[in-house]
mmCIF file of C-alpha atoms and ligand atoms in Angstrom:
data_model
loop_
_atom_site.group_PDB
_atom_site.id
_atom_site.type_symbol
_atom_site.label_atom_id
_atom_site.label_comp_id
_atom_site.label_asym_id
_atom_site.label_seq_id
_atom_site.Cartn_x
_atom_site.Cartn_y
_atom_site.Cartn_z
ATOM 1 C CA MET Q 1 2.087 0.691 192.280
ATOM 2 C CA ALA Q 2 -0.391 -0.565 194.879
ATOM 3 C CA THR Q 3 -3.429 -2.396 193.551
ATOM 4 C CA THR Q 4 -6.472 -0.134 193.675
ATOM 5 C CA ALA Q 5 -10.042 -1.180 194.451
ATOM 6 C CA ILE Q 6 -10.886 -0.563 190.786
ATOM 7 C CA GLU Q 7 -8.130 -2.894 189.600
ATOM 8 C CA THR Q 8 -9.259 -5.578 192.041
ATOM 9 C CA ALA Q 9 -12.898 -5.280 190.926
ATOM 10 C CA THR Q 10 -11.891 -5.372 187.242
ATOM 11 C CA ALA Q 11 -9.656 -8.411 187.735
ATOM 12 C CA LYS Q 12 -12.519 -10.234 189.507
ATOM 13 C CA LEU Q 13 -14.912 -9.439 186.636
ATOM 14 C CA SER Q 14 -12.344 -10.675 184.156
ATOM 15 C CA VAL Q 15 -11.870 -14.038 185.866
ATOM 16 C CA GLU Q 16 -15.615 -14.579 186.383
ATOM 17 C CA ASN Q 17 -16.557 -13.772 182.779
ATOM 18 C CA ASP Q 18 -13.424 -14.579 180.817
ATOM 19 C CA PHE Q 19 -13.008 -10.946 179.842
ATOM 20 C CA SER Q 20 -9.256 -11.424 179.582
ATOM 21 C CA LYS Q 21 -9.187 -10.367 175.934
ATOM 22 C CA TYR Q 22 -10.579 -6.995 176.981
ATOM 23 C CA GLU Q 23 -7.915 -6.289 179.575
ATOM 24 C CA PHE Q 24 -5.973 -3.128 178.725
ATOM 25 C CA ALA Q 25 -2.827 -5.193 178.229
ATOM 26 C CA ASN Q 26 -4.648 -6.875 175.316
ATOM 27 C CA LEU Q 27 -6.263 -3.772 173.783
ATOM 28 C CA LYS Q 28 -4.215 -1.721 171.343
ATOM 29 C CA PRO Q 29 -3.944 1.707 173.002
ATOM 30 C CA TYR Q 30 -5.519 4.730 171.371
ATOM 31 C CA VAL Q 31 -2.949 7.054 169.825
ATOM 32 C CA HIS Q 32 -3.854 10.732 169.631
ATOM 33 C CA PRO Q 33 -3.359 12.167 166.135
ATOM 34 C CA PRO Q 34 -0.755 14.912 165.734
ATOM 35 C CA GLU Q 35 -1.894 18.514 166.070
ATOM 36 C CA THR Q 36 -2.464 20.693 163.033
ATOM 37 C CA LYS Q 37 0.348 22.885 161.742
ATOM 38 C CA GLU Q 38 -2.099 25.331 160.223
ATOM 39 C CA ASN Q 39 -2.354 28.824 161.508
ATOM 40 C CA LEU Q 40 -6.023 29.046 162.516
ATOM 41 C CA PRO Q 41 -7.915 31.804 164.333
ATOM 42 C CA TRP Q 42 -7.796 30.188 167.778
ATOM 43 C CA SER Q 43 -10.202 31.079 170.612
ATOM 44 C CA GLU Q 44 -8.604 32.862 173.530
ATOM 45 C CA LEU Q 45 -10.160 30.889 176.353
ATOM 46 C CA VAL Q 46 -9.054 31.273 179.962
ATOM 47 C CA THR Q 47 -7.834 28.253 181.909
ATOM 48 C CA LEU Q 48 -9.197 27.731 185.408
ATOM 49 C CA ASP Q 49 -6.618 25.926 187.529
ATOM 50 C CA LEU Q 50 -8.751 23.778 189.838
ATOM 51 C CA GLU Q 51 -5.752 23.285 192.114
ATOM 52 C CA ASP Q 52 -6.410 26.845 193.252
ATOM 53 C CA TYR Q 53 -9.922 25.876 194.366
ATOM 54 C CA ASN Q 54 -8.983 24.790 197.882
ATOM 55 C CA ARG Q 55 -6.501 27.561 198.552
ATOM 56 C CA SER Q 56 -7.484 30.601 200.541
ATOM 57 C CA GLY Q 57 -9.465 32.980 198.281
ATOM 58 C CA GLY Q 58 -9.121 30.479 195.435
ATOM 59 C CA LYS Q 59 -12.822 30.021 194.730
ATOM 60 C CA GLU Q 60 -13.336 33.773 194.461
ATOM 61 C CA ARG Q 61 -10.333 34.084 192.130
ATOM 62 C CA LEU Q 62 -11.648 31.298 189.925
ATOM 63 C CA ALA Q 63 -15.232 32.625 189.934
ATOM 64 C CA LYS Q 64 -13.990 35.904 188.451
ATOM 65 C CA GLN Q 65 -12.586 34.022 185.453
ATOM 66 C CA LEU Q 66 -15.830 32.287 184.425
ATOM 67 C CA GLU Q 67 -16.912 32.788 180.815
ATOM 68 C CA HIS Q 68 -19.381 30.964 178.560
ATOM 69 C CA ALA Q 69 -16.498 28.689 177.555
ATOM 70 C CA PHE Q 70 -13.156 28.012 179.238
ATOM 71 C CA TYR Q 71 -10.610 25.307 180.007
ATOM 72 C CA VAL Q 72 -10.047 23.639 183.370
ATOM 73 C CA LYS Q 73 -6.825 21.919 184.415
ATOM 74 C CA ASN Q 74 -5.716 19.868 187.426
ATOM 75 C CA PHE Q 75 -9.007 18.019 187.737
ATOM 76 C CA GLY Q 76 -7.558 14.968 189.442
ATOM 77 C CA LEU Q 77 -7.558 12.474 186.552
ATOM 78 C CA ASP Q 78 -4.150 11.790 185.072
ATOM 79 C CA GLN Q 79 -3.539 11.423 181.329
ATOM 80 C CA GLU Q 80 -3.154 7.652 181.640
ATOM 81 C CA ARG Q 81 -6.686 7.266 182.984
ATOM 82 C CA VAL Q 82 -8.037 9.648 180.347
ATOM 83 C CA ASP Q 83 -6.241 7.746 177.593
ATOM 84 C CA ARG Q 84 -7.682 4.451 178.794
ATOM 85 C CA GLN Q 85 -11.142 5.910 178.146
ATOM 86 C CA PHE Q 86 -10.032 6.942 174.633
ATOM 87 C CA THR Q 87 -8.862 3.350 174.149
ATOM 88 C CA LEU Q 88 -12.274 2.009 175.175
ATOM 89 C CA ALA Q 89 -13.983 4.494 172.843
ATOM 90 C CA LYS Q 90 -11.773 3.424 169.932
ATOM 91 C CA HIS Q 91 -12.411 -0.274 170.500
ATOM 92 C CA PHE Q 92 -16.125 0.260 171.013
ATOM 93 C CA PHE Q 93 -16.511 2.027 167.667
ATOM 94 C CA GLU Q 94 -14.445 -0.687 165.977
ATOM 95 C CA LEU Q 95 -17.013 -3.325 166.980
ATOM 96 C CA PRO Q 96 -19.090 -4.569 164.030
ATOM 97 C CA THR Q 97 -22.385 -2.738 163.415
ATOM 98 C CA SER Q 98 -24.245 -5.991 164.151
ATOM 99 C CA GLU Q 99 -22.827 -5.828 167.702
ATOM 100 C CA LYS Q 100 -23.283 -2.079 168.253
ATOM 101 C CA GLU Q 101 -26.892 -2.127 167.095
ATOM 102 C CA LYS Q 102 -27.785 -4.417 169.991
ATOM 103 C CA PHE Q 103 -27.316 -1.310 172.122
ATOM 104 C CA GLU Q 104 -28.987 1.163 169.784
ATOM 105 C CA ILE Q 105 -30.757 4.226 171.102
ATOM 106 C CA ASP Q 106 -34.556 4.327 171.280
ATOM 107 C CA TYR Q 107 -34.833 7.428 169.081
ATOM 108 C CA LYS Q 108 -38.619 7.739 169.184
ATOM 109 C CA ALA Q 109 -38.606 7.705 172.985
ATOM 110 C CA ALA Q 110 -35.926 10.441 172.897
ATOM 111 C CA ASP Q 111 -33.799 8.134 175.042
ATOM 112 C CA TYR Q 112 -30.230 8.961 174.102
ATOM 113 C CA ASN Q 113 -28.411 6.310 176.177
ATOM 114 C CA GLY Q 114 -26.732 3.668 174.039
ATOM 115 C CA TRP Q 115 -25.355 3.729 170.494
ATOM 116 C CA ARG Q 116 -26.395 6.351 167.995
ATOM 117 C CA ARG Q 117 -25.637 5.252 164.445
ATOM 118 C CA PRO Q 118 -24.208 7.725 161.917
ATOM 119 C CA GLY Q 119 -26.510 9.841 159.778
ATOM 120 C CA ARG Q 120 -29.072 10.972 162.346
ATOM 121 C CA SER Q 121 -27.953 14.516 162.834
ATOM 122 C CA LEU Q 122 -30.076 17.630 162.834
ATOM 123 C CA ILE Q 123 -27.081 19.904 162.971
ATOM 124 C CA ALA Q 124 -25.596 19.350 159.535
ATOM 125 C CA ASP Q 125 -27.091 19.426 156.064
ATOM 126 C CA GLY Q 126 -26.474 16.132 154.371
ATOM 127 C CA ARG Q 127 -25.865 12.974 156.421
ATOM 128 C CA ASP Q 128 -23.411 13.193 159.285
ATOM 129 C CA ALA Q 129 -20.645 10.641 159.865
ATOM 130 C CA ILE Q 130 -20.852 10.705 163.653
ATOM 131 C CA GLU Q 131 -21.287 7.792 166.038
ATOM 132 C CA ILE Q 132 -22.089 8.284 169.687
ATOM 133 C CA TYR Q 133 -22.213 5.991 172.696
ATOM 134 C CA ASN Q 134 -23.851 7.441 175.808
ATOM 135 C CA ILE Q 135 -23.513 5.861 179.248
ATOM 136 C CA PRO Q 136 -25.890 6.977 182.018
ATOM 137 C CA LYS Q 137 -25.041 7.510 185.666
ATOM 138 C CA PHE Q 138 -24.234 4.460 187.770
ATOM 139 C CA THR Q 139 -27.206 4.844 190.081
ATOM 140 C CA ASP Q 140 -30.217 2.703 191.005
ATOM 141 C CA ASP Q 141 -32.445 4.584 188.543
ATOM 142 C CA PHE Q 142 -30.485 3.207 185.593
ATOM 143 C CA LYS Q 143 -29.383 -0.153 186.995
ATOM 144 C CA GLY Q 144 -30.237 -3.005 184.627
ATOM 145 C CA LYS Q 145 -31.867 -0.631 182.136
ATOM 146 C CA TYR Q 146 -29.057 -0.550 179.592
ATOM 147 C CA ASP Q 147 -26.941 -3.532 178.641
ATOM 148 C CA GLN Q 148 -23.323 -2.978 177.616
ATOM 149 C CA PRO Q 149 -21.053 -4.904 175.233
ATOM 150 C CA ASP Q 150 -18.552 -7.215 176.951
ATOM 151 C CA LEU Q 151 -15.730 -4.823 176.016
ATOM 152 C CA LEU Q 152 -17.257 -2.191 178.296
ATOM 153 C CA LYS Q 153 -18.713 -4.596 180.854
ATOM 154 C CA ALA Q 154 -15.132 -5.632 181.518
ATOM 155 C CA HIS Q 155 -14.327 -2.031 182.495
ATOM 156 C CA LEU Q 156 -17.481 -0.784 184.171
ATOM 157 C CA PRO Q 157 -15.835 -0.207 187.565
ATOM 158 C CA GLU Q 158 -13.272 2.092 185.952
ATOM 159 C CA ILE Q 159 -15.859 3.852 183.773
ATOM 160 C CA GLU Q 160 -17.978 4.465 186.853
ATOM 161 C CA GLU Q 161 -15.023 5.812 188.815
ATOM 162 C CA PHE Q 162 -14.097 8.099 185.919
ATOM 163 C CA GLN Q 163 -17.622 9.436 185.555
ATOM 164 C CA ARG Q 164 -18.014 10.013 189.292
ATOM 165 C CA ALA Q 165 -14.654 11.799 189.383
ATOM 166 C CA LEU Q 166 -15.772 14.198 186.645
ATOM 167 C CA HIS Q 167 -18.908 14.957 188.598
ATOM 168 C CA ALA Q 168 -17.139 15.448 191.928
ATOM 169 C CA ASN Q 169 -13.916 17.105 190.739
ATOM 170 C CA VAL Q 170 -15.214 19.343 187.975
ATOM 171 C CA VAL Q 171 -18.997 19.741 187.892
ATOM 172 C CA LEU Q 172 -19.620 20.350 191.610
ATOM 173 C CA PRO Q 173 -16.740 22.835 192.075
ATOM 174 C CA LEU Q 174 -17.936 24.767 188.997
ATOM 175 C CA LEU Q 175 -21.458 24.903 190.442
ATOM 176 C CA ARG Q 176 -20.047 26.502 193.610
ATOM 177 C CA LEU Q 177 -18.255 29.061 191.460
ATOM 178 C CA PHE Q 178 -21.546 29.894 189.723
ATOM 179 C CA ALA Q 179 -23.152 30.320 193.173
ATOM 180 C CA ILE Q 180 -20.419 32.817 194.077
ATOM 181 C CA VAL Q 181 -20.917 34.774 190.849
ATOM 182 C CA LEU Q 182 -24.668 34.806 191.434
ATOM 183 C CA GLN Q 183 -24.108 35.883 195.071
ATOM 184 C CA LEU Q 184 -26.314 33.083 196.374
ATOM 185 C CA PRO Q 185 -26.491 32.943 200.181
ATOM 186 C CA ASP Q 186 -26.064 29.166 199.953
ATOM 187 C CA GLU Q 187 -22.924 28.180 198.050
ATOM 188 C CA GLU Q 188 -24.341 24.651 197.800
ATOM 189 C CA TYR Q 189 -27.582 25.767 196.115
ATOM 190 C CA LEU Q 190 -26.758 24.420 192.647
ATOM 191 C CA VAL Q 191 -24.782 21.488 194.040
ATOM 192 C CA LYS Q 192 -27.978 20.374 195.812
ATOM 193 C CA GLN Q 193 -29.751 20.292 192.424
ATOM 194 C CA HIS Q 194 -27.003 18.105 190.979
ATOM 195 C CA THR Q 195 -26.641 15.222 193.451
ATOM 196 C CA TYR Q 196 -25.018 12.257 191.737
ATOM 197 C CA GLU Q 197 -27.310 9.761 193.466
ATOM 198 C CA LYS Q 198 -30.588 11.445 192.530
ATOM 199 C CA LYS Q 199 -32.293 10.880 189.186
ATOM 200 C CA SER Q 200 -30.896 13.074 186.456
ATOM 201 C CA GLU Q 201 -29.843 12.661 182.870
ATOM 202 C CA ASP Q 202 -26.120 13.338 183.186
ATOM 203 C CA HIS Q 203 -24.144 11.044 180.939
ATOM 204 C CA PHE Q 204 -20.685 10.140 179.802
ATOM 205 C CA ARG Q 205 -20.084 9.910 176.054
ATOM 206 C CA TYR Q 206 -17.721 8.307 173.575
ATOM 207 C CA MET Q 207 -17.974 9.938 170.166
ATOM 208 C CA VAL Q 208 -16.313 9.497 166.801
ATOM 209 C CA TYR Q 209 -16.370 11.729 163.743
ATOM 210 C CA HIS Q 210 -15.369 9.546 160.836
ATOM 211 C CA ALA Q 211 -13.079 10.937 158.177
ATOM 212 C CA ARG Q 212 -15.015 12.177 155.145
ATOM 213 C CA THR Q 213 -14.292 12.814 151.494
ATOM 214 C CA GLU Q 214 -14.171 16.317 150.063
ATOM 215 C CA GLU Q 215 -17.559 15.689 148.386
ATOM 216 C CA GLU Q 216 -19.116 14.611 151.671
ATOM 217 C CA TRP Q 217 -17.762 17.674 153.454
ATOM 218 C CA ALA Q 218 -19.012 19.923 150.681
ATOM 219 C CA ALA Q 219 -22.504 18.355 150.908
ATOM 220 C CA SER Q 220 -22.654 19.198 154.595
ATOM 221 C CA LYS Q 221 -21.224 22.680 154.054
ATOM 222 C CA TYR Q 222 -18.115 21.704 155.997
ATOM 223 C CA GLY Q 223 -20.191 21.711 159.193
ATOM 224 C CA ALA Q 224 -20.738 25.456 159.014
ATOM 225 C CA THR Q 225 -24.493 25.203 159.680
ATOM 226 C CA GLY Q 226 -24.059 23.108 162.830
ATOM 227 C CA GLY Q 227 -24.078 25.927 165.395
ATOM 228 C CA HIS Q 228 -25.975 24.907 168.542
ATOM 229 C CA THR Q 229 -26.107 25.108 172.299
ATOM 230 C CA ASP Q 230 -26.049 22.013 174.521
ATOM 231 C CA LEU Q 231 -29.078 21.365 176.654
ATOM 232 C CA GLY Q 232 -27.663 20.675 180.125
ATOM 233 C CA THR Q 233 -25.819 22.664 182.790
ATOM 234 C CA VAL Q 234 -22.255 22.339 181.516
ATOM 235 C CA THR Q 235 -20.582 20.090 178.947
ATOM 236 C CA LEU Q 236 -17.051 18.803 179.528
ATOM 237 C CA LEU Q 237 -14.942 17.947 176.496
ATOM 238 C CA PHE Q 238 -11.593 16.230 176.839
ATOM 239 C CA ARG Q 239 -8.588 17.599 174.989
ATOM 240 C CA GLN Q 240 -9.116 17.061 171.293
ATOM 241 C CA PRO Q 241 -6.045 17.250 169.031
ATOM 242 C CA VAL Q 242 -8.113 17.044 165.839
ATOM 243 C CA ALA Q 243 -9.287 20.639 165.427
ATOM 244 C CA GLY Q 244 -12.952 21.094 164.543
ATOM 245 C CA LEU Q 245 -14.705 22.620 167.538
ATOM 246 C CA GLN Q 246 -15.461 26.308 167.068
ATOM 247 C CA ILE Q 247 -17.079 28.775 169.439
ATOM 248 C CA LEU Q 248 -19.134 31.818 168.470
ATOM 249 C CA GLY Q 249 -17.820 34.992 170.054
ATOM 250 C CA GLU Q 250 -19.843 38.037 171.049
ATOM 251 C CA ASP Q 251 -18.361 39.757 168.005
ATOM 252 C CA GLY Q 252 -20.138 37.211 165.776
ATOM 253 C CA ASN Q 253 -16.908 35.466 164.750
ATOM 254 C CA TRP Q 254 -16.225 31.760 165.053
ATOM 255 C CA THR Q 255 -12.861 30.795 166.528
ATOM 256 C CA TRP Q 256 -11.245 27.363 166.883
ATOM 257 C CA VAL Q 257 -10.728 25.624 170.224
ATOM 258 C CA SER Q 258 -7.128 24.424 170.490
ATOM 259 C CA ALA Q 259 -5.788 21.275 172.139
ATOM 260 C CA GLN Q 260 -4.280 22.543 175.377
ATOM 261 C CA PRO Q 261 -2.401 19.732 177.171
ATOM 262 C CA GLY Q 262 -4.010 18.404 180.337
ATOM 263 C CA THR Q 263 -7.234 20.379 179.985
ATOM 264 C CA ILE Q 264 -10.953 19.865 179.628
ATOM 265 C CA THR Q 265 -12.947 22.422 177.628
ATOM 266 C CA VAL Q 266 -16.103 23.486 179.475
ATOM 267 C CA ASN Q 267 -19.123 24.873 177.634
ATOM 268 C CA LEU Q 268 -21.945 26.493 179.571
ATOM 269 C CA ALA Q 269 -25.243 25.088 178.359
ATOM 270 C CA ASP Q 270 -28.962 25.893 178.228
ATOM 271 C CA THR Q 271 -29.993 24.794 181.688
ATOM 272 C CA ILE Q 272 -27.665 27.095 183.608
ATOM 273 C CA SER Q 273 -29.030 29.777 181.323
ATOM 274 C CA HIS Q 274 -32.651 28.830 182.165
ATOM 275 C CA LEU Q 275 -31.827 28.824 185.900
ATOM 276 C CA THR Q 276 -30.471 32.354 185.588
ATOM 277 C CA GLY Q 277 -33.149 33.695 183.199
ATOM 278 C CA GLY Q 278 -30.550 33.990 180.439
ATOM 279 C CA TRP Q 279 -28.050 35.909 182.619
ATOM 280 C CA LEU Q 280 -25.458 33.174 182.160
ATOM 281 C CA LYS Q 281 -25.220 32.388 178.461
ATOM 282 C CA SER Q 282 -24.847 29.014 176.784
ATOM 283 C CA SER Q 283 -21.824 28.651 174.585
ATOM 284 C CA VAL Q 284 -22.803 28.536 170.898
ATOM 285 C CA HIS Q 285 -20.509 26.076 169.179
ATOM 286 C CA ARG Q 286 -20.184 23.789 166.169
ATOM 287 C CA VAL Q 287 -17.844 21.145 164.795
ATOM 288 C CA VAL Q 288 -16.498 21.889 161.333
ATOM 289 C CA ALA Q 289 -14.249 20.018 158.908
ATOM 290 C CA PRO Q 290 -10.757 19.701 160.401
ATOM 291 C CA PRO Q 291 -7.933 21.615 158.704
ATOM 292 C CA LYS Q 292 -6.539 19.887 155.598
ATOM 293 C CA ASP Q 293 -3.560 18.322 157.397
ATOM 294 C CA GLN Q 294 -5.934 16.505 159.805
ATOM 295 C CA ARG Q 295 -8.764 15.485 157.447
ATOM 296 C CA GLU Q 296 -7.548 11.907 157.208
ATOM 297 C CA TYR Q 297 -7.971 11.245 160.946
ATOM 298 C CA GLU Q 298 -10.937 9.966 162.845
ATOM 299 C CA ARG Q 299 -11.847 12.440 165.566
ATOM 300 C CA THR Q 300 -12.519 10.505 168.762
ATOM 301 C CA GLY Q 301 -14.131 12.398 171.626
ATOM 302 C CA LEU Q 302 -14.775 11.938 175.349
ATOM 303 C CA LEU Q 303 -17.485 14.112 176.836
ATOM 304 C CA TYR Q 304 -19.504 14.488 180.010
ATOM 305 C CA PHE Q 305 -22.893 16.190 180.057
ATOM 306 C CA ALA Q 306 -24.006 17.512 183.457
ATOM 307 C CA ARG Q 307 -27.678 18.096 184.173
ATOM 308 C CA PRO Q 308 -29.758 18.908 187.255
ATOM 309 C CA HIS Q 309 -32.261 16.468 188.777
ATOM 310 C CA ASN Q 310 -35.188 15.623 186.523
ATOM 311 C CA ASP Q 311 -37.670 17.290 188.884
ATOM 312 C CA THR Q 312 -35.823 20.644 188.886
ATOM 313 C CA GLN Q 313 -38.085 23.483 187.780
ATOM 314 C CA LEU Q 314 -36.355 25.626 185.186
ATOM 315 C CA LEU Q 315 -37.098 29.014 186.743
ATOM 316 C CA PRO Q 316 -34.631 31.793 187.540
ATOM 317 C CA ILE Q 317 -33.143 31.337 191.012
ATOM 318 C CA THR Q 318 -34.953 33.751 193.320
ATOM 319 C CA ASP Q 319 -32.416 34.432 196.055
ATOM 320 C CA SER Q 320 -29.675 35.788 193.840
ATOM 321 C CA LEU Q 321 -29.021 39.478 194.329
ATOM 322 C CA VAL Q 322 -27.398 39.660 190.926
ATOM 323 C CA LEU Q 323 -30.407 38.155 189.165
ATOM 324 C CA GLN Q 324 -32.846 40.311 191.130
ATOM 325 C CA GLU Q 325 -30.973 43.456 190.155
ATOM 326 C CA SER Q 326 -30.803 42.511 186.517
ATOM 327 C CA GLY Q 327 -34.559 41.783 186.502
ATOM 328 C CA VAL Q 328 -34.381 38.460 184.676
ATOM 329 C CA LYS Q 329 -37.591 36.683 183.677
ATOM 330 C CA PRO Q 330 -38.516 33.000 183.294
ATOM 331 C CA ARG Q 331 -37.718 31.730 179.819
ATOM 332 C CA PHE Q 332 -40.800 29.503 179.472
ATOM 333 C CA GLU Q 333 -44.497 30.353 179.332
ATOM 334 C CA LYS Q 334 -45.315 27.698 181.913
ATOM 335 C CA ILE Q 335 -43.438 25.812 184.596
ATOM 336 C CA VAL Q 336 -41.155 23.336 182.889
ATOM 337 C CA THR Q 337 -39.134 20.600 184.589
ATOM 338 C CA MET Q 338 -35.708 19.409 183.547
ATOM 339 C CA GLU Q 339 -37.223 16.084 182.501
ATOM 340 C CA GLU Q 340 -39.615 17.848 180.092
ATOM 341 C CA TRP Q 341 -36.837 20.057 178.725
ATOM 342 C CA VAL Q 342 -34.524 17.097 178.085
ATOM 343 C CA ARG Q 343 -37.254 15.200 176.284
ATOM 344 C CA ALA Q 344 -38.230 18.200 174.132
ATOM 345 C CA LYS Q 345 -34.701 18.986 173.012
ATOM 346 C CA GLN Q 346 -33.641 15.360 172.591
ATOM 347 C CA THR Q 347 -36.700 14.620 170.450
ATOM 348 C CA LEU Q 348 -35.390 17.211 167.982
ATOM 349 C CA GLN Q 349 -31.786 16.049 168.245
ATOM 350 C CA LEU Q 350 -32.472 12.351 167.733
ATOM 351 C CA ASN Q 351 -35.192 12.465 165.070
ATOM 352 C CA PRO Q 352 -34.137 14.317 161.907
ATOM 353 C CA GLU Q 353 -37.567 13.840 160.280
ATOM 354 C CA ILE Q 354 -39.408 15.411 163.230
ATOM 355 C CA ALA Q 355 -36.770 18.144 163.488
ATOM 356 C CA ALA Q 356 -36.969 19.072 159.784
ATOM 357 C CA LYS Q 357 -40.761 19.374 160.024
ATOM 358 C CA ARG Q 358 -40.658 21.445 163.207
ATOM 359 C CA TRP Q 359 -37.933 23.800 161.928
ATOM 360 C CA ALA Q 360 -39.995 24.350 158.764
ATOM 361 C CA GLU Q 361 -43.150 25.262 160.758
ATOM 362 C CA ARG Q 362 -42.137 28.862 161.408
ATOM 363 C CA GLY Q 363 -39.902 29.411 158.415
ATOM 364 C CA ASP Q 364 -37.814 32.064 160.179
ATOM 365 C CA GLY Q 365 -34.821 29.944 161.181
ATOM 366 C CA LYS Q 366 -36.246 29.255 164.636
ATOM 367 C CA VAL Q 367 -37.893 26.292 166.282
ATOM 368 C CA GLU Q 368 -40.064 26.267 169.383
ATOM 369 C CA VAL Q 369 -38.395 23.688 171.607
ATOM 370 C CA LEU Q 370 -40.877 23.948 174.479
ATOM 371 C CA ALA Q 371 -43.411 26.371 175.993
ATOM 372 C CA GLY Q 372 -42.397 29.470 174.061
ATOM 373 C CA PHE Q 373 -38.637 28.884 174.235
ATOM 374 C CA HIS Q 374 -36.947 28.885 170.833
ATOM 375 C CA ASP Q 375 -33.687 27.651 169.414
ATOM 376 C CA GLN Q 376 -32.297 29.419 166.392
ATOM 377 C CA ARG Q 377 -30.082 28.597 163.483
ATOM 378 C CA TYR Q 378 -26.724 30.303 163.558
ATOM 379 C CA LYS Q 379 -25.328 31.851 160.448
ATOM 380 C CA GLU Q 380 -22.484 30.296 158.578
HETATM 381 O O1 AKG R 401 -16.960 17.046 169.464
HETATM 382 C C1 AKG R 401 -16.944 18.192 169.902
HETATM 383 O O2 AKG R 401 -15.892 18.845 169.969
HETATM 384 C C2 AKG R 401 -18.227 18.858 170.336
HETATM 385 C C3 AKG R 401 -19.426 17.974 170.243
HETATM 386 C C4 AKG R 401 -20.704 18.701 170.526
HETATM 387 O O3 AKG R 401 -20.838 19.880 170.387
HETATM 388 C C5 AKG R 401 -21.870 17.950 171.051
HETATM 389 O O4 AKG R 401 -21.834 16.726 171.031
HETATM 390 O O5 AKG R 401 -22.824 18.592 171.502
HETATM 391 FE FE1 FE2 R 402 -22.498 20.590 171.543
#
């Protein structure tokens, strides 16, 4: 194989910093756990084949298949590159706490980039066993703001390339499909609100759900109370063999997302809903205890959260015929920017003490996130 620019850049970094022990040849590769043999009520999600995107009539065909949750395949990143990111995630979480806490999140500032230690979750009763590492965009706005452990420093060119590929190959094409569904005169309308180079809070995430004892699962009600919507435009989740993710259907039933080979699961999230006055719906989802035959495994995740520019006003798009005809209304009592929305929702997500107090204020299972917009608790 020819040497790529990424390989050259990584090799140079390695020589300059003696990162040789972090080269992939010296990192034990991540091995995906086996799939469950249990017969679970699986979600019937459609798969959008992004290879169709550039064919004649392809975008229109794909746009017709959009739902609040779906898979995409053929997104231009082969399994080897995806697995290298799983390997980095595994080795990152295996670092000692004393190392990881050097990169710990500033919870009070609702700044989610960096390492989130276990036990800070709003979405489960009892303490969660989840660790997260969020990596911002590779743009001037974030340059020098967040340090990385040497393990990841050694691979930043590849992480950047991976993140940019997700944005270009998945997020932007999906935004054009939304524009088609919304009958926007400008197919680039949403794309222009999601420029990679402009300041926005998109981020790439490594995540691990540690295995838990039966008692621990029972204390957190097996994750059943964790229903939520994500705050951005769309969330991309890489194929996850350890079952756990469930999606709430319109019929009020939770179904399990299965591990389709070569796919990413896409969840629509709050911001695309805000921009369409609730016409496009966020996917309500939760992560529950894996089936018995997978409980022993750690559940390692790779995710990408797409968000519009921080200065985007979260109002329904005005030049959509579809939205005009359905008479949608703004979802906030005042003009709210993406930056304000992110801060409001992240404050609740990162600070369990603040969240518990705010959820208790109304006492009806709802919380005011910002300017008259409420999140609700979903039933078990
Ligand atoms: O791990 C998953 O499958 C989903 C995680 C999730 O819902 C989230 O981080 O918002
Ligand atoms: Fe989520």
